């Protein structure tokens, strides 16, 4: 995780970001961001997770969304290349972080993408250990061409899904894997072919996220054991989770939703 010391909405690279609506409430929203981030970290630690932090940097307000820095699969790291110039300054920080994690033996090897190929890390990758595959989202941010590199680093099949709704611009805004193998998914975010593929592979483990929750970025959640850490959960969603043996742990992350992110975006799972 990376603390929100410099977090704000000062540019717009997705439909959630409205700098003109952020600015008038800047001080309050910053406070909310700090409180939400602290609560998120405390929730993870309360569930037994160990949190590593990456120092924030001035001028990189979205660096708080560490999910985009890389994807880590079985201790192999593939570093991100960002689509938008506004976030490209984060790449050097991601490189430095993983060099350190490697020196500390928390990961084994660090890989880069070929020149000119964009891929936004865990934002567009859902590592599915239940099925021995990796789901990849492409279109708004990541290039389909990144699949080849991801597959080589992941050493498992990568199934690529086109993202068709600009509000669900990263795969982790519309697909969430639970520890038991269930996949929470926002139907409108996928092409008919993509949805059919999810249905074919997940079968009854595919759980549709209600519209109300989807529009609060509730699918951008992190599952630890039977707890699902998320920024929002309607009564309907809560029931769908409880029926399957999961508890919703709601953390107030609305300030981050204004940048198009929630719990999972704020977290890069290292898996070690
Ligand atoms: N404002 C950031 C962007 O548009 C939000 C990133 C959210 N991260 C995620 N993993 N979905 O890039």
PDB file of N, CA and C in Angstrom, residues 132-196:
ATOM      1  N   UNK A 132      -6.057 -22.281 -11.967  1.00  0.00           N
ATOM      2  CA  UNK A 132      -4.717 -22.350 -12.562  1.00  0.00           C
ATOM      3  C   UNK A 132      -4.562 -21.481 -13.787  1.00  0.00           C
ATOM      4  N   UNK A 133      -5.279 -20.356 -13.796  1.00  0.00           N
ATOM      5  CA  UNK A 133      -5.191 -19.442 -14.941  1.00  0.00           C
ATOM      6  C   UNK A 133      -5.016 -18.024 -14.425  1.00  0.00           C
ATOM      7  N   UNK A 134      -4.917 -17.084 -15.361  1.00  0.00           N
ATOM      8  CA  UNK A 134      -4.937 -15.679 -14.988  1.00  0.00           C
ATOM      9  C   UNK A 134      -5.910 -14.989 -15.934  1.00  0.00           C
ATOM     10  N   UNK A 135      -6.822 -14.193 -15.391  1.00  0.00           N
ATOM     11  CA  UNK A 135      -7.726 -13.398 -16.224  1.00  0.00           C
ATOM     12  C   UNK A 135      -7.053 -12.063 -16.491  1.00  0.00           C
ATOM     13  N   UNK A 136      -7.185 -11.592 -17.709  1.00  0.00           N
ATOM     14  CA  UNK A 136      -6.592 -10.289 -18.033  1.00  0.00           C
ATOM     15  C   UNK A 136      -7.650  -9.404 -18.693  1.00  0.00           C
ATOM     16  N   UNK A 137      -7.697  -8.140 -18.311  1.00  0.00           N
ATOM     17  CA  UNK A 137      -8.604  -7.185 -18.953  1.00  0.00           C
ATOM     18  C   UNK A 137      -7.811  -6.346 -19.943  1.00  0.00           C
ATOM     19  N   UNK A 138      -8.424  -6.007 -21.066  1.00  0.00           N
ATOM     20  CA  UNK A 138      -7.714  -5.157 -22.021  1.00  0.00           C
ATOM     21  C   UNK A 138      -8.667  -4.184 -22.697  1.00  0.00           C
ATOM     22  N   UNK A 139      -8.076  -3.142 -23.266  1.00  0.00           N
ATOM     23  CA  UNK A 139      -8.871  -2.137 -23.977  1.00  0.00           C
ATOM     24  C   UNK A 139      -8.544  -0.744 -23.472  1.00  0.00           C
ATOM     25  N   UNK A 140      -9.257  -0.303 -22.425  1.00  0.00           N
ATOM     26  CA  UNK A 140      -9.041   1.077 -21.970  1.00  0.00           C
ATOM     27  C   UNK A 140      -7.595   1.341 -21.537  1.00  0.00           C
ATOM     28  N   UNK A 141      -6.965   0.408 -20.866  1.00  0.00           N
ATOM     29  CA  UNK A 141      -5.637   0.656 -20.294  1.00  0.00           C
ATOM     30  C   UNK A 141      -4.581  -0.330 -20.818  1.00  0.00           C
ATOM     31  N   UNK A 142      -4.828  -1.599 -20.648  1.00  0.00           N
ATOM     32  CA  UNK A 142      -3.822  -2.585 -21.059  1.00  0.00           C
ATOM     33  C   UNK A 142      -4.044  -3.000 -22.504  1.00  0.00           C
ATOM     34  N   UNK A 143      -2.930  -3.272 -23.200  1.00  0.00           N
ATOM     35  CA  UNK A 143      -3.009  -3.754 -24.580  1.00  0.00           C
ATOM     36  C   UNK A 143      -3.148  -5.270 -24.591  1.00  0.00           C
ATOM     37  N   UNK A 144      -3.923  -5.771 -25.514  1.00  0.00           N
ATOM     38  CA  UNK A 144      -4.060  -7.225 -25.658  1.00  0.00           C
ATOM     39  C   UNK A 144      -2.685  -7.871 -25.873  1.00  0.00           C
ATOM     40  N   UNK A 145      -1.784  -7.120 -26.546  1.00  0.00           N
ATOM     41  CA  UNK A 145      -0.435  -7.643 -26.813  1.00  0.00           C
ATOM     42  C   UNK A 145       0.339  -8.001 -25.545  1.00  0.00           C
ATOM     43  N   UNK A 146      -0.073  -7.440 -24.402  1.00  0.00           N
ATOM     44  CA  UNK A 146       0.639  -7.732 -23.145  1.00  0.00           C
ATOM     45  C   UNK A 146       0.397  -9.166 -22.687  1.00  0.00           C
ATOM     46  N   UNK A 147      -0.602  -9.799 -23.273  1.00  0.00           N
ATOM     47  CA  UNK A 147      -0.957 -11.148 -22.841  1.00  0.00           C
ATOM     48  C   UNK A 147       0.214 -12.138 -22.949  1.00  0.00           C
ATOM     49  N   UNK A 148       0.943 -12.006 -24.052  1.00  0.00           N
ATOM     50  CA  UNK A 148       2.064 -12.919 -24.295  1.00  0.00           C
ATOM     51  C   UNK A 148       3.094 -12.855 -23.161  1.00  0.00           C
ATOM     52  N   UNK A 149       3.459 -11.617 -22.805  1.00  0.00           N
ATOM     53  CA  UNK A 149       4.449 -11.437 -21.734  1.00  0.00           C
ATOM     54  C   UNK A 149       3.880 -11.927 -20.402  1.00  0.00           C
ATOM     55  N   UNK A 150       2.637 -11.576 -20.152  1.00  0.00           N
ATOM     56  CA  UNK A 150       2.010 -11.993 -18.893  1.00  0.00           C
ATOM     57  C   UNK A 150       1.996 -13.520 -18.789  1.00  0.00           C
ATOM     58  N   UNK A 151       1.671 -14.165 -19.896  1.00  0.00           N
ATOM     59  CA  UNK A 151       1.601 -15.625 -19.904  1.00  0.00           C
ATOM     60  C   UNK A 151       2.974 -16.245 -19.627  1.00  0.00           C
ATOM     61  N   UNK A 152       4.010 -15.634 -20.196  1.00  0.00           N
ATOM     62  CA  UNK A 152       5.372 -16.154 -19.979  1.00  0.00           C
ATOM     63  C   UNK A 152       5.785 -15.991 -18.517  1.00  0.00           C
ATOM     64  N   UNK A 153       5.457 -14.838 -17.920  1.00  0.00           N
ATOM     65  CA  UNK A 153       5.835 -14.589 -16.528  1.00  0.00           C
ATOM     66  C   UNK A 153       4.981 -15.450 -15.591  1.00  0.00           C
ATOM     67  N   UNK A 154       3.701 -15.571 -15.917  1.00  0.00           N
ATOM     68  CA  UNK A 154       2.764 -16.284 -15.045  1.00  0.00           C
ATOM     69  C   UNK A 154       2.890 -17.800 -15.167  1.00  0.00           C
ATOM     70  N   UNK A 155       3.452 -18.257 -16.267  1.00  0.00           N
ATOM     71  CA  UNK A 155       3.587 -19.697 -16.531  1.00  0.00           C
ATOM     72  C   UNK A 155       2.246 -20.412 -16.370  1.00  0.00           C
ATOM     73  N   UNK A 156       1.214 -19.813 -16.885  1.00  0.00           N
ATOM     74  CA  UNK A 156      -0.125 -20.417 -16.874  1.00  0.00           C
ATOM     75  C   UNK A 156      -0.938 -19.731 -17.965  1.00  0.00           C
ATOM     76  N   UNK A 157      -2.038 -20.347 -18.408  1.00  0.00           N
ATOM     77  CA  UNK A 157      -2.839 -19.706 -19.453  1.00  0.00           C
ATOM     78  C   UNK A 157      -3.417 -18.377 -18.982  1.00  0.00           C
ATOM     79  N   UNK A 158      -3.414 -17.400 -19.870  1.00  0.00           N
ATOM     80  CA  UNK A 158      -4.007 -16.100 -19.573  1.00  0.00           C
ATOM     81  C   UNK A 158      -5.233 -15.925 -20.470  1.00  0.00           C
ATOM     82  N   UNK A 159      -6.397 -15.750 -19.863  1.00  0.00           N
ATOM     83  CA  UNK A 159      -7.621 -15.542 -20.634  1.00  0.00           C
ATOM     84  C   UNK A 159      -7.923 -14.053 -20.677  1.00  0.00           C
ATOM     85  N   UNK A 160      -7.951 -13.496 -21.878  1.00  0.00           N
ATOM     86  CA  UNK A 160      -8.111 -12.047 -22.011  1.00  0.00           C
ATOM     87  C   UNK A 160      -9.574 -11.682 -22.239  1.00  0.00           C
ATOM     88  N   UNK A 161     -10.053 -10.699 -21.495  1.00  0.00           N
ATOM     89  CA  UNK A 161     -11.442 -10.235 -21.593  1.00  0.00           C
ATOM     90  C   UNK A 161     -11.445  -8.768 -22.019  1.00  0.00           C
ATOM     91  N   UNK A 162     -12.222  -8.446 -23.067  1.00  0.00           N
ATOM     92  CA  UNK A 162     -12.328  -7.047 -23.501  1.00  0.00           C
ATOM     93  C   UNK A 162     -13.196  -6.290 -22.495  1.00  0.00           C
ATOM     94  N   UNK A 163     -12.779  -5.079 -22.156  1.00  0.00           N
ATOM     95  CA  UNK A 163     -13.575  -4.237 -21.250  1.00  0.00           C
ATOM     96  C   UNK A 163     -14.301  -3.205 -22.111  1.00  0.00           C
ATOM     97  N   UNK A 164     -15.636  -3.210 -22.057  1.00  0.00           N
ATOM     98  CA  UNK A 164     -16.399  -2.420 -23.030  1.00  0.00           C
ATOM     99  C   UNK A 164     -17.109  -1.193 -22.446  1.00  0.00           C
ATOM    100  N   UNK A 165     -17.114  -1.045 -21.115  1.00  0.00           N
ATOM    101  CA  UNK A 165     -17.787   0.096 -20.492  1.00  0.00           C
ATOM    102  C   UNK A 165     -16.719   0.994 -19.859  1.00  0.00           C
ATOM    103  N   UNK A 166     -16.615   2.259 -20.302  1.00  0.00           N
ATOM    104  CA  UNK A 166     -15.532   3.128 -19.827  1.00  0.00           C
ATOM    105  C   UNK A 166     -15.495   3.315 -18.301  1.00  0.00           C
ATOM    106  N   UNK A 167     -16.628   3.097 -17.626  1.00  0.00           N
ATOM    107  CA  UNK A 167     -16.605   3.221 -16.159  1.00  0.00           C
ATOM    108  C   UNK A 167     -15.869   2.061 -15.507  1.00  0.00           C
ATOM    109  N   UNK A 168     -15.808   0.942 -16.219  1.00  0.00           N
ATOM    110  CA  UNK A 168     -15.111  -0.237 -15.686  1.00  0.00           C
ATOM    111  C   UNK A 168     -13.864  -0.460 -16.543  1.00  0.00           C
ATOM    112  N   UNK A 169     -12.955   0.482 -16.377  1.00  0.00           N
ATOM    113  CA  UNK A 169     -11.788   0.613 -17.261  1.00  0.00           C
ATOM    114  C   UNK A 169     -10.643  -0.319 -16.881  1.00  0.00           C
ATOM    115  N   UNK A 170     -10.697  -0.876 -15.684  1.00  0.00           N
ATOM    116  CA  UNK A 170      -9.712  -1.877 -15.247  1.00  0.00           C
ATOM    117  C   UNK A 170     -10.485  -3.153 -14.898  1.00  0.00           C
ATOM    118  N   UNK A 171      -9.877  -4.302 -15.121  1.00  0.00           N
ATOM    119  CA  UNK A 171     -10.566  -5.563 -14.815  1.00  0.00           C
ATOM    120  C   UNK A 171     -10.982  -5.650 -13.348  1.00  0.00           C
ATOM    121  N   UNK A 172     -10.150  -5.079 -12.465  1.00  0.00           N
ATOM    122  CA  UNK A 172     -10.487  -5.225 -11.037  1.00  0.00           C
ATOM    123  C   UNK A 172     -11.608  -4.289 -10.582  1.00  0.00           C
ATOM    124  N   UNK A 173     -12.172  -3.501 -11.499  1.00  0.00           N
ATOM    125  CA  UNK A 173     -13.374  -2.729 -11.148  1.00  0.00           C
ATOM    126  C   UNK A 173     -14.640  -3.557 -11.419  1.00  0.00           C
ATOM    127  N   UNK A 174     -14.470  -4.687 -12.116  1.00  0.00           N
ATOM    128  CA  UNK A 174     -15.659  -5.450 -12.526  1.00  0.00           C
ATOM    129  C   UNK A 174     -15.523  -6.960 -12.342  1.00  0.00           C
ATOM    130  N   UNK A 175     -14.389  -7.439 -11.844  1.00  0.00           N
ATOM    131  CA  UNK A 175     -14.226  -8.878 -11.606  1.00  0.00           C
ATOM    132  C   UNK A 175     -13.444  -9.070 -10.310  1.00  0.00           C
ATOM    133  N   UNK A 176     -13.998  -9.878  -9.421  1.00  0.00           N
ATOM    134  CA  UNK A 176     -13.346 -10.091  -8.127  1.00  0.00           C
ATOM    135  C   UNK A 176     -13.392 -11.570  -7.784  1.00  0.00           C
ATOM    136  N   UNK A 177     -12.220 -12.131  -7.528  1.00  0.00           N
ATOM    137  CA  UNK A 177     -12.131 -13.550  -7.201  1.00  0.00           C
ATOM    138  C   UNK A 177     -12.180 -13.738  -5.691  1.00  0.00           C
ATOM    139  N   UNK A 178     -13.050 -14.614  -5.231  1.00  0.00           N
ATOM    140  CA  UNK A 178     -13.100 -14.928  -3.799  1.00  0.00           C
ATOM    141  C   UNK A 178     -12.217 -16.152  -3.528  1.00  0.00           C
ATOM    142  N   UNK A 179     -11.872 -16.352  -2.266  1.00  0.00           N
ATOM    143  CA  UNK A 179     -10.913 -17.415  -1.950  1.00  0.00           C
ATOM    144  C   UNK A 179     -11.444 -18.816  -2.276  1.00  0.00           C
ATOM    145  N   UNK A 180     -12.777 -18.965  -2.307  1.00  0.00           N
ATOM    146  CA  UNK A 180     -13.348 -20.279  -2.642  1.00  0.00           C
ATOM    147  C   UNK A 180     -13.502 -20.496  -4.133  1.00  0.00           C
ATOM    148  N   UNK A 181     -13.065 -19.527  -4.947  1.00  0.00           N
ATOM    149  CA  UNK A 181     -13.135 -19.681  -6.394  1.00  0.00           C
ATOM    150  C   UNK A 181     -14.322 -18.975  -7.039  1.00  0.00           C
ATOM    151  N   UNK A 182     -15.244 -18.434  -6.227  1.00  0.00           N
ATOM    152  CA  UNK A 182     -16.366 -17.682  -6.811  1.00  0.00           C
ATOM    153  C   UNK A 182     -15.822 -16.426  -7.491  1.00  0.00           C
ATOM    154  N   UNK A 183     -16.482 -16.031  -8.571  1.00  0.00           N
ATOM    155  CA  UNK A 183     -16.091 -14.799  -9.270  1.00  0.00           C
ATOM    156  C   UNK A 183     -17.262 -13.828  -9.225  1.00  0.00           C
ATOM    157  N   UNK A 184     -17.054 -12.689  -8.584  1.00  0.00           N
ATOM    158  CA  UNK A 184     -18.070 -11.630  -8.601  1.00  0.00           C
ATOM    159  C   UNK A 184     -17.821 -10.822  -9.868  1.00  0.00           C
ATOM    160  N   UNK A 185     -18.867 -10.599 -10.666  1.00  0.00           N
ATOM    161  CA  UNK A 185     -18.632  -9.915 -11.933  1.00  0.00           C
ATOM    162  C   UNK A 185     -19.759  -8.953 -12.282  1.00  0.00           C
ATOM    163  N   UNK A 186     -19.369  -7.849 -12.912  1.00  0.00           N
ATOM    164  CA  UNK A 186     -20.305  -6.831 -13.382  1.00  0.00           C
ATOM    165  C   UNK A 186     -20.572  -7.115 -14.858  1.00  0.00           C
ATOM    166  N   UNK A 187     -21.767  -7.590 -15.152  1.00  0.00           N
ATOM    167  CA  UNK A 187     -22.054  -8.084 -16.501  1.00  0.00           C
ATOM    168  C   UNK A 187     -21.853  -7.029 -17.589  1.00  0.00           C
ATOM    169  N   UNK A 188     -22.332  -5.820 -17.331  1.00  0.00           N
ATOM    170  CA  UNK A 188     -22.292  -4.772 -18.359  1.00  0.00           C
ATOM    171  C   UNK A 188     -20.866  -4.367 -18.777  1.00  0.00           C
ATOM    172  N   UNK A 189     -19.883  -4.754 -17.968  1.00  0.00           N
ATOM    173  CA  UNK A 189     -18.503  -4.357 -18.261  1.00  0.00           C
ATOM    174  C   UNK A 189     -17.865  -5.221 -19.347  1.00  0.00           C
ATOM    175  N   UNK A 190     -18.507  -6.364 -19.659  1.00  0.00           N
ATOM    176  CA  UNK A 190     -17.895  -7.334 -20.576  1.00  0.00           C
ATOM    177  C   UNK A 190     -18.644  -7.413 -21.902  1.00  0.00           C
ATOM    178  N   UNK A 191     -17.951  -7.837 -22.928  1.00  0.00           N
ATOM    179  CA  UNK A 191     -18.606  -8.087 -24.212  1.00  0.00           C
ATOM    180  C   UNK A 191     -19.436  -9.368 -24.058  1.00  0.00           C
ATOM    181  N   UNK A 192     -20.403  -9.607 -24.949  1.00  0.00           N
ATOM    182  CA  UNK A 192     -21.181 -10.857 -24.858  1.00  0.00           C
ATOM    183  C   UNK A 192     -20.269 -12.083 -24.897  1.00  0.00           C
ATOM    184  N   UNK A 193     -19.205 -12.021 -25.695  1.00  0.00           N
ATOM    185  CA  UNK A 193     -18.278 -13.172 -25.786  1.00  0.00           C
ATOM    186  C   UNK A 193     -17.544 -13.355 -24.456  1.00  0.00           C
ATOM    187  N   UNK A 194     -17.121 -12.236 -23.873  1.00  0.00           N
ATOM    188  CA  UNK A 194     -16.395 -12.289 -22.602  1.00  0.00           C
ATOM    189  C   UNK A 194     -17.274 -12.869 -21.500  1.00  0.00           C
ATOM    190  N   UNK A 195     -18.525 -12.393 -21.465  1.00  0.00           N
ATOM    191  CA  UNK A 195     -19.454 -12.891 -20.442  1.00  0.00           C
ATOM    192  C   UNK A 195     -19.692 -14.386 -20.632  1.00  0.00           C
ATOM    193  N   UNK A 196     -19.824 -14.801 -21.880  1.00  0.00           N
ATOM    194  CA  UNK A 196     -20.045 -16.222 -22.161  1.00  0.00           C
ATOM    195  C   UNK A 196     -18.845 -17.046 -21.686  1.00  0.00           C
TER     196      UNK A 196
END
